């Protein structure tokens, strides 16, 4: 009777352990699927926001917009749209195991310095991008922007401990050649409308902005890991809002100091497609950049700054195609080769992530098998 009771007890324990193991597998699958859904959502934010903002930014200059400061301002001024998300992901609605109080980890002085630095950096980058978008055909501009991936990889190696594999190295080389190839493109219908000096200024500004953007992404990832020390989504929106607030204040000071604010009313009246289109263009650009910003910071948060940058390069084929359709730009041989190299580089990087994912799955299966073997051995020993 006593042996029967012990056997029944052991059976209950083993069943409970097996149920926990099966429950762990289900939970693991759910977490993995949820993670991939989040990655897809953030990726769509990056691609749609970046493409729409770039096209609208170029349309602003084509239709008669001349203010570099205004073109820069709309890249950051939409930050109030993120405020509802800060309240949505407040600590009271975030699981305790996934949230750390930021104020408990960093002093206000540290946070102010961090957000001010990122904000000033963001303002400078936005201004450089505005010059590039004004002086270059939008397809050329977007392809040159792929160089930010190589810069980001370099900074990630030193600041974030990014490891390089042959596939990642191949991706970076291809994407770098993709943008640098445009230096040698011959005069086309688009570049013929731009003076050589402006083309060079646009090219240099875009390269400089790409380098700055790559550095900023690495610094953002480092800040999330070392300073903010939070796994809450609230920190994603905090960093978006605060750095954009600082950047907006800096750009507004530049707008008023330069005197360009005096010409805004006249610029709106002279806008080729009308005053309403002028306002819609600026509002649409501001909203699009905020969608992009949430997407890229989310990808940094979930994966890495380098992955976030790689996803943004996926928009490379989108913008030139849209430029051909809406702006009547020509897709010459150099641009086509540049685009193919960029796509090849992107696929190479994604393939490396696919291999990493397979390794993680194999590791998880191995761990589960070991647990099952140990469970079986324990059962046999007890019997």
mmCIF file of C-alpha atoms in Angstrom:
data_model
loop_
_atom_site.group_PDB
_atom_site.id
_atom_site.type_symbol
_atom_site.label_atom_id
_atom_site.label_comp_id
_atom_site.label_asym_id
_atom_site.label_seq_id
_atom_site.Cartn_x
_atom_site.Cartn_y
_atom_site.Cartn_z
ATOM 1 C CA UNK A 1 0.000 0.000 0.000
ATOM 2 C CA UNK A 2 2.818 2.335 0.898
ATOM 3 C CA UNK A 3 4.645 1.506 -2.376
ATOM 4 C CA UNK A 4 1.447 2.213 -4.337
ATOM 5 C CA UNK A 5 1.098 5.616 -2.655
ATOM 6 C CA UNK A 6 4.745 6.470 -3.400
ATOM 7 C CA UNK A 7 4.314 5.431 -7.039
ATOM 8 C CA UNK A 8 1.150 7.531 -7.340
ATOM 9 C CA UNK A 9 2.973 10.500 -5.796
ATOM 10 C CA UNK A 10 5.917 10.072 -8.208
ATOM 11 C CA UNK A 11 3.483 9.854 -11.134
ATOM 12 C CA UNK A 12 1.859 13.137 -10.107
ATOM 13 C CA UNK A 13 5.266 14.808 -9.770
ATOM 14 C CA UNK A 14 6.455 13.556 -13.155
ATOM 15 C CA UNK A 15 3.178 14.567 -14.813
ATOM 16 C CA UNK A 16 3.477 18.014 -13.281
ATOM 17 C CA UNK A 17 7.078 18.314 -14.500
ATOM 18 C CA UNK A 18 6.089 17.201 -18.006
ATOM 19 C CA UNK A 19 3.218 19.685 -18.070
ATOM 20 C CA UNK A 20 5.595 22.437 -17.017
ATOM 21 C CA UNK A 21 7.985 21.390 -19.783
ATOM 22 C CA UNK A 22 5.194 21.415 -22.383
ATOM 23 C CA UNK A 23 3.944 24.718 -21.006
ATOM 24 C CA UNK A 24 7.457 26.123 -21.265
ATOM 25 C CA UNK A 25 7.625 25.094 -24.911
ATOM 26 C CA UNK A 26 4.290 26.740 -25.659
ATOM 27 C CA UNK A 27 5.311 29.867 -23.810
ATOM 28 C CA UNK A 28 8.626 29.932 -25.679
ATOM 29 C CA UNK A 29 6.848 29.645 -29.029
ATOM 30 C CA UNK A 30 4.407 32.402 -28.079
ATOM 31 C CA UNK A 31 7.244 34.723 -27.041
ATOM 32 C CA UNK A 32 9.094 33.993 -30.282
ATOM 33 C CA UNK A 33 6.015 34.666 -32.434
ATOM 34 C CA UNK A 34 5.280 37.846 -30.486
ATOM 35 C CA UNK A 35 8.869 38.998 -31.019
ATOM 36 C CA UNK A 36 8.657 38.425 -34.764
ATOM 37 C CA UNK A 37 5.340 40.297 -34.954
ATOM 38 C CA UNK A 38 6.943 43.253 -33.183
ATOM 39 C CA UNK A 39 9.888 43.156 -35.599
ATOM 40 C CA UNK A 40 7.518 43.132 -38.585
ATOM 41 C CA UNK A 41 5.533 46.083 -37.199
ATOM 42 C CA UNK A 42 8.648 48.153 -36.511
ATOM 43 C CA UNK A 43 10.002 47.239 -39.949
ATOM 44 C CA UNK A 44 6.819 48.475 -41.617
ATOM 45 C CA UNK A 45 7.081 51.704 -39.620
ATOM 46 C CA UNK A 46 10.654 52.236 -40.831
ATOM 47 C CA UNK A 47 9.970 51.455 -44.498
ATOM 48 C CA UNK A 48 6.688 53.352 -44.855
ATOM 49 C CA UNK A 49 7.799 56.349 -42.791
ATOM 50 C CA UNK A 50 11.166 56.674 -44.508
ATOM 51 C CA UNK A 51 9.768 56.342 -48.054
ATOM 52 C CA UNK A 52 6.881 58.762 -47.501
ATOM 53 C CA UNK A 53 9.051 61.345 -45.701
ATOM 54 C CA UNK A 54 11.776 61.272 -48.366
ATOM 55 C CA UNK A 55 9.314 61.656 -51.228
ATOM 56 C CA UNK A 56 7.415 64.470 -49.499
ATOM 57 C CA UNK A 57 10.685 66.200 -48.590
ATOM 58 C CA UNK A 58 11.823 66.196 -52.209
ATOM 59 C CA UNK A 59 8.359 67.346 -53.350
ATOM 60 C CA UNK A 60 8.692 70.353 -51.035
ATOM 61 C CA UNK A 61 11.791 71.569 -52.908
ATOM 62 C CA UNK A 62 10.442 70.689 -56.351
ATOM 63 C CA UNK A 63 7.280 72.748 -55.818
ATOM 64 C CA UNK A 64 9.136 75.866 -54.756
ATOM 65 C CA UNK A 65 10.088 75.345 -51.115
ATOM 66 C CA UNK A 66 13.417 77.030 -50.362
ATOM 67 C CA UNK A 67 13.807 77.047 -46.589
ATOM 68 C CA UNK A 68 16.424 74.522 -45.444
ATOM 69 C CA UNK A 69 15.457 75.195 -41.835
ATOM 70 C CA UNK A 70 11.786 74.466 -42.507
ATOM 71 C CA UNK A 71 12.687 71.253 -44.342
ATOM 72 C CA UNK A 72 14.775 70.325 -41.315
ATOM 73 C CA UNK A 73 12.140 71.330 -38.751
ATOM 74 C CA UNK A 74 9.486 68.960 -40.118
ATOM 75 C CA UNK A 75 11.817 66.029 -39.469
ATOM 76 C CA UNK A 76 11.528 66.478 -35.697
ATOM 77 C CA UNK A 77 8.584 68.769 -34.902
ATOM 78 C CA UNK A 78 6.033 65.932 -34.967
ATOM 79 C CA UNK A 79 7.253 64.543 -31.624
ATOM 80 C CA UNK A 80 4.020 65.484 -29.717
ATOM 81 C CA UNK A 81 2.352 62.638 -31.616
ATOM 82 C CA UNK A 82 4.377 60.266 -29.438
ATOM 83 C CA UNK A 83 3.091 61.647 -26.109
ATOM 84 C CA UNK A 84 0.045 59.313 -25.922
ATOM 85 C CA UNK A 85 2.378 56.325 -26.192
ATOM 86 C CA UNK A 86 4.352 57.491 -23.146
ATOM 87 C CA UNK A 87 1.177 57.407 -21.058
ATOM 88 C CA UNK A 88 0.064 54.140 -22.657
ATOM 89 C CA UNK A 89 3.308 52.444 -21.621
ATOM 90 C CA UNK A 90 3.454 54.053 -18.183
ATOM 91 C CA UNK A 91 4.977 51.969 -15.342
ATOM 92 C CA UNK A 92 1.547 51.164 -13.923
ATOM 93 C CA UNK A 93 0.662 49.327 -17.152
ATOM 94 C CA UNK A 94 4.010 47.639 -17.678
ATOM 95 C CA UNK A 95 4.884 44.244 -16.123
ATOM 96 C CA UNK A 96 7.232 44.717 -13.202
ATOM 97 C CA UNK A 97 9.625 42.105 -14.466
ATOM 98 C CA UNK A 98 10.036 44.052 -17.692
ATOM 99 C CA UNK A 99 10.371 47.509 -16.250
ATOM 100 C CA UNK A 100 13.099 49.273 -14.330
ATOM 101 C CA UNK A 101 12.671 52.758 -12.962
ATOM 102 C CA UNK A 102 14.952 54.966 -15.031
ATOM 103 C CA UNK A 103 15.336 57.490 -12.246
ATOM 104 C CA UNK A 104 16.659 54.717 -10.036
ATOM 105 C CA UNK A 105 19.463 54.000 -12.479
ATOM 106 C CA UNK A 106 20.405 57.422 -13.795
ATOM 107 C CA UNK A 107 20.404 60.900 -12.321
ATOM 108 C CA UNK A 108 18.431 63.707 -13.922
ATOM 109 C CA UNK A 109 21.693 65.398 -14.805
ATOM 110 C CA UNK A 110 22.821 62.336 -16.755
ATOM 111 C CA UNK A 111 19.492 62.108 -18.578
ATOM 112 C CA UNK A 112 19.498 65.809 -19.463
ATOM 113 C CA UNK A 113 23.029 65.532 -20.876
ATOM 114 C CA UNK A 114 22.070 62.381 -22.816
ATOM 115 C CA UNK A 115 18.894 63.799 -24.376
ATOM 116 C CA UNK A 116 20.537 67.160 -25.111
ATOM 117 C CA UNK A 117 23.461 65.464 -26.857
ATOM 118 C CA UNK A 118 21.190 63.224 -28.919
ATOM 119 C CA UNK A 119 18.910 66.162 -29.726
ATOM 120 C CA UNK A 120 21.720 68.400 -30.982
ATOM 121 C CA UNK A 121 23.158 65.499 -32.948
ATOM 122 C CA UNK A 122 19.733 64.857 -34.474
ATOM 123 C CA UNK A 123 19.304 68.520 -35.452
ATOM 124 C CA UNK A 124 22.681 68.576 -37.206
ATOM 125 C CA UNK A 125 21.960 65.350 -39.069
ATOM 126 C CA UNK A 126 18.560 66.572 -40.198
ATOM 127 C CA UNK A 127 20.091 69.778 -41.573
ATOM 128 C CA UNK A 128 22.718 67.828 -43.530
ATOM 129 C CA UNK A 129 20.046 65.541 -44.933
ATOM 130 C CA UNK A 130 18.024 68.587 -46.002
ATOM 131 C CA UNK A 131 20.963 69.910 -48.024
ATOM 132 C CA UNK A 132 21.452 66.523 -49.628
ATOM 133 C CA UNK A 133 17.780 66.151 -50.509
ATOM 134 C CA UNK A 134 17.694 69.671 -51.967
ATOM 135 C CA UNK A 135 20.768 69.351 -54.192
ATOM 136 C CA UNK A 136 20.454 65.709 -55.344
ATOM 137 C CA UNK A 137 17.873 63.685 -57.292
ATOM 138 C CA UNK A 138 15.878 61.727 -54.743
ATOM 139 C CA UNK A 139 16.948 58.356 -56.157
ATOM 140 C CA UNK A 140 20.635 59.332 -55.957
ATOM 141 C CA UNK A 141 20.132 60.730 -52.463
ATOM 142 C CA UNK A 142 18.465 57.562 -51.159
ATOM 143 C CA UNK A 143 21.156 55.303 -52.609
ATOM 144 C CA UNK A 144 23.967 57.382 -51.081
ATOM 145 C CA UNK A 145 22.243 57.046 -47.715
ATOM 146 C CA UNK A 146 23.087 53.328 -47.728
ATOM 147 C CA UNK A 147 26.611 54.292 -46.647
ATOM 148 C CA UNK A 148 25.220 54.870 -43.144
ATOM 149 C CA UNK A 149 25.184 51.100 -42.687
ATOM 150 C CA UNK A 150 28.945 50.834 -43.128
ATOM 151 C CA UNK A 151 29.492 53.731 -40.720
ATOM 152 C CA UNK A 152 27.094 52.191 -38.216
ATOM 153 C CA UNK A 153 28.883 48.835 -38.469
ATOM 154 C CA UNK A 154 32.193 50.502 -37.691
ATOM 155 C CA UNK A 155 30.818 52.374 -34.696
ATOM 156 C CA UNK A 156 28.878 49.302 -33.505
ATOM 157 C CA UNK A 157 32.080 47.284 -33.526
ATOM 158 C CA UNK A 158 33.783 49.725 -31.135
ATOM 159 C CA UNK A 159 30.811 50.888 -29.051
ATOM 160 C CA UNK A 160 28.377 47.950 -28.994
ATOM 161 C CA UNK A 161 30.625 44.908 -29.384
ATOM 162 C CA UNK A 162 29.052 43.964 -32.715
ATOM 163 C CA UNK A 163 30.500 40.710 -34.067
ATOM 164 C CA UNK A 164 31.246 40.372 -37.764
ATOM 165 C CA UNK A 165 30.636 37.213 -39.756
ATOM 166 C CA UNK A 166 31.490 36.650 -43.435
ATOM 167 C CA UNK A 167 27.879 37.350 -44.446
ATOM 168 C CA UNK A 168 27.726 40.602 -42.456
ATOM 169 C CA UNK A 169 31.096 41.701 -43.838
ATOM 170 C CA UNK A 170 29.867 40.895 -47.358
ATOM 171 C CA UNK A 171 26.727 42.925 -46.707
ATOM 172 C CA UNK A 172 28.664 45.961 -45.521
ATOM 173 C CA UNK A 173 31.089 45.874 -48.477
ATOM 174 C CA UNK A 174 28.276 45.600 -51.013
ATOM 175 C CA UNK A 175 26.238 48.393 -49.430
ATOM 176 C CA UNK A 176 29.287 50.645 -49.264
ATOM 177 C CA UNK A 177 30.098 50.055 -52.931
ATOM 178 C CA UNK A 178 26.429 50.609 -53.736
ATOM 179 C CA UNK A 179 26.554 54.203 -52.522
ATOM 180 C CA UNK A 180 30.122 55.042 -53.573
ATOM 181 C CA UNK A 181 29.384 53.879 -57.125
ATOM 182 C CA UNK A 182 27.165 56.934 -57.566
ATOM 183 C CA UNK A 183 30.188 59.213 -57.350
ATOM 184 C CA UNK A 184 31.159 58.074 -60.825
ATOM 185 C CA UNK A 185 27.780 58.283 -62.491
ATOM 186 C CA UNK A 186 27.714 60.343 -65.650
ATOM 187 C CA UNK A 187 25.532 63.377 -66.079
ATOM 188 C CA UNK A 188 21.941 62.382 -66.553
ATOM 189 C CA UNK A 189 18.727 64.277 -67.112
ATOM 190 C CA UNK A 190 18.481 64.924 -63.366
ATOM 191 C CA UNK A 191 22.092 65.779 -62.590
ATOM 192 C CA UNK A 192 22.236 68.001 -65.646
ATOM 193 C CA UNK A 193 19.792 70.339 -63.930
ATOM 194 C CA UNK A 194 22.112 70.655 -60.938
ATOM 195 C CA UNK A 195 25.403 72.512 -60.971
ATOM 196 C CA UNK A 196 28.495 70.427 -60.300
ATOM 197 C CA UNK A 197 29.267 72.382 -57.136
ATOM 198 C CA UNK A 198 25.771 71.812 -55.706
ATOM 199 C CA UNK A 199 25.959 68.139 -56.611
ATOM 200 C CA UNK A 200 29.247 67.807 -54.710
ATOM 201 C CA UNK A 201 27.844 69.736 -51.730
ATOM 202 C CA UNK A 202 24.775 67.500 -51.716
ATOM 203 C CA UNK A 203 26.896 64.372 -51.942
ATOM 204 C CA UNK A 204 29.274 65.423 -49.142
ATOM 205 C CA UNK A 205 26.405 66.529 -46.878
ATOM 206 C CA UNK A 206 24.576 63.235 -47.391
ATOM 207 C CA UNK A 207 27.705 61.184 -46.670
ATOM 208 C CA UNK A 208 28.413 63.282 -43.556
ATOM 209 C CA UNK A 209 24.809 62.896 -42.403
ATOM 210 C CA UNK A 210 25.005 59.139 -42.974
ATOM 211 C CA UNK A 211 28.160 58.932 -40.850
ATOM 212 C CA UNK A 212 26.508 60.987 -38.121
ATOM 213 C CA UNK A 213 23.358 58.878 -38.267
ATOM 214 C CA UNK A 214 25.361 55.667 -37.951
ATOM 215 C CA UNK A 215 27.150 57.055 -34.896
ATOM 216 C CA UNK A 216 23.903 58.269 -33.366
ATOM 217 C CA UNK A 217 22.300 54.823 -33.697
ATOM 218 C CA UNK A 218 25.254 53.197 -31.935
ATOM 219 C CA UNK A 219 25.177 55.811 -29.179
ATOM 220 C CA UNK A 220 21.431 55.253 -28.773
ATOM 221 C CA UNK A 221 21.922 51.508 -28.383
ATOM 222 C CA UNK A 222 24.727 52.110 -25.879
ATOM 223 C CA UNK A 223 22.519 54.511 -23.929
ATOM 224 C CA UNK A 224 19.677 51.980 -23.787
ATOM 225 C CA UNK A 225 22.048 49.341 -22.431
ATOM 226 C CA UNK A 226 24.308 51.335 -20.109
ATOM 227 C CA UNK A 227 22.413 54.463 -19.016
ATOM 228 C CA UNK A 228 18.651 53.968 -19.346
ATOM 229 C CA UNK A 229 18.919 50.256 -18.422
ATOM 230 C CA UNK A 230 15.304 49.477 -19.186
ATOM 231 C CA UNK A 231 13.440 46.764 -21.053
ATOM 232 C CA UNK A 232 10.218 48.781 -21.075
ATOM 233 C CA UNK A 233 8.731 50.111 -24.296
ATOM 234 C CA UNK A 234 8.157 53.360 -22.456
ATOM 235 C CA UNK A 235 11.855 54.144 -22.795
ATOM 236 C CA UNK A 236 11.528 53.869 -26.593
ATOM 237 C CA UNK A 237 9.001 56.681 -26.661
ATOM 238 C CA UNK A 238 10.803 58.664 -23.957
ATOM 239 C CA UNK A 239 14.001 58.819 -25.969
ATOM 240 C CA UNK A 240 12.036 59.641 -29.144
ATOM 241 C CA UNK A 241 10.184 62.550 -27.580
ATOM 242 C CA UNK A 242 13.010 64.098 -25.574
ATOM 243 C CA UNK A 243 15.663 64.023 -28.284
ATOM 244 C CA UNK A 244 13.142 65.362 -30.816
ATOM 245 C CA UNK A 245 12.137 68.135 -28.397
ATOM 246 C CA UNK A 246 15.750 69.280 -28.030
ATOM 247 C CA UNK A 247 16.352 68.997 -31.778
ATOM 248 C CA UNK A 248 13.208 71.020 -32.511
ATOM 249 C CA UNK A 249 14.282 73.820 -30.157
ATOM 250 C CA UNK A 250 17.729 73.956 -31.785
ATOM 251 C CA UNK A 251 16.234 74.046 -35.286
ATOM 252 C CA UNK A 252 13.724 76.744 -34.319
ATOM 253 C CA UNK A 253 16.575 78.893 -33.045
ATOM 254 C CA UNK A 254 18.307 78.410 -36.382
ATOM 255 C CA UNK A 255 15.119 79.242 -38.281
ATOM 256 C CA UNK A 256 14.677 82.556 -36.473
ATOM 257 C CA UNK A 257 18.384 83.419 -36.349
ATOM 258 C CA UNK A 258 18.720 82.905 -40.122
ATOM 259 C CA UNK A 259 15.715 85.116 -40.866
ATOM 260 C CA UNK A 260 14.089 82.429 -43.034
ATOM 261 C CA UNK A 261 10.934 82.601 -40.924
ATOM 262 C CA UNK A 262 10.133 85.932 -42.597
ATOM 263 C CA UNK A 263 9.851 84.223 -45.997
ATOM 264 C CA UNK A 264 7.586 81.350 -44.942
ATOM 265 C CA UNK A 265 4.313 83.170 -45.683
ATOM 266 C CA UNK A 266 5.494 84.192 -49.149
ATOM 267 C CA UNK A 267 6.821 80.689 -49.767
ATOM 268 C CA UNK A 268 3.420 79.231 -48.911
ATOM 269 C CA UNK A 269 1.648 81.631 -51.300
ATOM 270 C CA UNK A 270 4.074 80.818 -54.119
ATOM 271 C CA UNK A 271 3.991 77.037 -53.624
ATOM 272 C CA UNK A 272 3.217 75.598 -57.066
ATOM 273 C CA UNK A 273 0.521 73.143 -55.969
ATOM 274 C CA UNK A 274 -1.216 75.640 -53.668
ATOM 275 C CA UNK A 275 -1.314 76.729 -50.042
ATOM 276 C CA UNK A 276 -3.311 73.702 -48.880
ATOM 277 C CA UNK A 277 -0.771 71.371 -50.494
ATOM 278 C CA UNK A 278 2.035 73.277 -48.778
ATOM 279 C CA UNK A 279 0.508 72.665 -45.344
ATOM 280 C CA UNK A 280 -0.372 69.034 -46.151
ATOM 281 C CA UNK A 281 3.175 68.443 -47.379
ATOM 282 C CA UNK A 282 4.768 69.739 -44.178
ATOM 283 C CA UNK A 283 2.316 67.941 -41.880
ATOM 284 C CA UNK A 284 2.634 64.708 -43.833
ATOM 285 C CA UNK A 285 6.425 64.899 -43.714
ATOM 286 C CA UNK A 286 6.402 65.526 -39.954
ATOM 287 C CA UNK A 287 4.095 62.564 -39.299
ATOM 288 C CA UNK A 288 6.073 60.258 -41.599
ATOM 289 C CA UNK A 289 9.362 61.025 -39.849
ATOM 290 C CA UNK A 290 7.844 60.250 -36.449
ATOM 291 C CA UNK A 291 6.550 56.907 -37.725
ATOM 292 C CA UNK A 292 10.066 56.163 -38.990
ATOM 293 C CA UNK A 293 11.656 57.261 -35.709
ATOM 294 C CA UNK A 294 9.501 54.966 -33.576
ATOM 295 C CA UNK A 295 10.275 52.108 -35.962
ATOM 296 C CA UNK A 296 14.050 52.484 -35.956
ATOM 297 C CA UNK A 297 14.321 52.988 -32.191
ATOM 298 C CA UNK A 298 12.064 49.963 -31.694
ATOM 299 C CA UNK A 299 14.391 47.849 -33.838
ATOM 300 C CA UNK A 300 17.406 49.077 -31.863
ATOM 301 C CA UNK A 301 15.535 48.142 -28.705
ATOM 302 C CA UNK A 302 14.564 44.647 -29.916
ATOM 303 C CA UNK A 303 17.672 43.694 -31.920
ATOM 304 C CA UNK A 304 20.540 46.158 -32.472
ATOM 305 C CA UNK A 305 21.408 49.495 -34.063
ATOM 306 C CA UNK A 306 23.063 47.704 -36.984
ATOM 307 C CA UNK A 307 19.927 45.656 -37.675
ATOM 308 C CA UNK A 308 17.826 48.825 -37.505
ATOM 309 C CA UNK A 309 20.094 50.419 -40.083
ATOM 310 C CA UNK A 310 19.952 47.354 -42.335
ATOM 311 C CA UNK A 311 16.154 47.455 -42.314
ATOM 312 C CA UNK A 312 16.229 51.112 -43.348
ATOM 313 C CA UNK A 313 18.334 50.122 -46.369
ATOM 314 C CA UNK A 314 15.474 47.878 -47.462
ATOM 315 C CA UNK A 315 13.734 51.111 -48.460
ATOM 316 C CA UNK A 316 16.471 51.759 -51.048
ATOM 317 C CA UNK A 317 14.623 50.088 -53.941
ATOM 318 C CA UNK A 318 11.337 51.696 -52.905
ATOM 319 C CA UNK A 319 12.294 55.386 -53.125
ATOM 320 C CA UNK A 320 14.034 55.270 -56.554
ATOM 321 C CA UNK A 321 11.063 53.388 -58.016
ATOM 322 C CA UNK A 322 8.646 55.945 -56.562
ATOM 323 C CA UNK A 323 10.890 58.721 -57.924
ATOM 324 C CA UNK A 324 10.680 57.246 -61.420
ATOM 325 C CA UNK A 325 6.886 57.065 -61.174
ATOM 326 C CA UNK A 326 6.128 60.438 -59.565
ATOM 327 C CA UNK A 327 9.125 62.664 -60.370
ATOM 328 C CA UNK A 328 9.939 61.322 -63.853
ATOM 329 C CA UNK A 329 13.523 60.527 -62.829
ATOM 330 C CA UNK A 330 15.480 58.109 -65.006
ATOM 331 C CA UNK A 331 16.857 54.796 -63.781
ATOM 332 C CA UNK A 332 20.215 54.716 -65.550
ATOM 333 C CA UNK A 333 22.699 51.851 -65.522
ATOM 334 C CA UNK A 334 24.748 53.104 -62.587
ATOM 335 C CA UNK A 335 21.675 53.519 -60.389
ATOM 336 C CA UNK A 336 20.400 50.076 -61.388
ATOM 337 C CA UNK A 337 23.725 48.413 -60.471
ATOM 338 C CA UNK A 338 23.834 50.403 -57.238
ATOM 339 C CA UNK A 339 20.338 49.213 -56.358
ATOM 340 C CA UNK A 340 21.162 45.572 -57.107
ATOM 341 C CA UNK A 341 24.278 45.738 -54.919
ATOM 342 C CA UNK A 342 22.224 47.268 -52.120
ATOM 343 C CA UNK A 343 19.572 44.522 -52.350
ATOM 344 C CA UNK A 344 22.281 41.837 -52.435
ATOM 345 C CA UNK A 345 23.906 43.345 -49.360
ATOM 346 C CA UNK A 346 20.592 43.427 -47.532
ATOM 347 C CA UNK A 347 19.806 39.787 -48.367
ATOM 348 C CA UNK A 348 23.271 38.770 -47.178
ATOM 349 C CA UNK A 349 22.701 40.405 -43.805
ATOM 350 C CA UNK A 350 19.206 38.953 -43.390
ATOM 351 C CA UNK A 351 20.563 35.489 -44.232
ATOM 352 C CA UNK A 352 23.028 35.797 -41.351
ATOM 353 C CA UNK A 353 20.140 36.576 -39.000
ATOM 354 C CA UNK A 354 18.335 33.535 -40.398
ATOM 355 C CA UNK A 355 21.368 31.361 -39.541
ATOM 356 C CA UNK A 356 21.533 32.883 -36.055
ATOM 357 C CA UNK A 357 17.834 32.108 -35.567
ATOM 358 C CA UNK A 358 18.395 28.469 -36.602
ATOM 359 C CA UNK A 359 21.232 28.168 -34.073
ATOM 360 C CA UNK A 360 19.004 29.560 -31.326
ATOM 361 C CA UNK A 361 16.274 27.040 -32.203
ATOM 362 C CA UNK A 362 18.755 24.144 -32.205
ATOM 363 C CA UNK A 363 20.085 25.297 -28.860
ATOM 364 C CA UNK A 364 16.567 25.483 -27.413
ATOM 365 C CA UNK A 365 15.742 21.982 -28.730
ATOM 366 C CA UNK A 366 18.973 20.639 -27.243
ATOM 367 C CA UNK A 367 18.147 22.131 -23.842
ATOM 368 C CA UNK A 368 14.623 20.646 -23.929
ATOM 369 C CA UNK A 369 15.976 17.219 -24.906
ATOM 370 C CA UNK A 370 18.443 17.321 -22.024
ATOM 371 C CA UNK A 371 15.621 18.155 -19.650
ATOM 372 C CA UNK A 372 13.542 15.262 -20.996
ATOM 373 C CA UNK A 373 16.474 12.850 -20.660
ATOM 374 C CA UNK A 374 17.081 13.943 -17.069
ATOM 375 C CA UNK A 375 13.376 13.580 -16.316
ATOM 376 C CA UNK A 376 13.338 10.042 -17.763
ATOM 377 C CA UNK A 377 16.472 9.024 -15.849
ATOM 378 C CA UNK A 378 14.988 10.351 -12.609
ATOM 379 C CA UNK A 379 11.811 8.371 -13.212
ATOM 380 C CA UNK A 380 13.685 5.146 -13.938
ATOM 381 C CA UNK A 381 15.885 5.570 -10.876
ATOM 382 C CA UNK A 382 12.879 6.114 -8.629
ATOM 383 C CA UNK A 383 11.129 3.047 -9.988
#
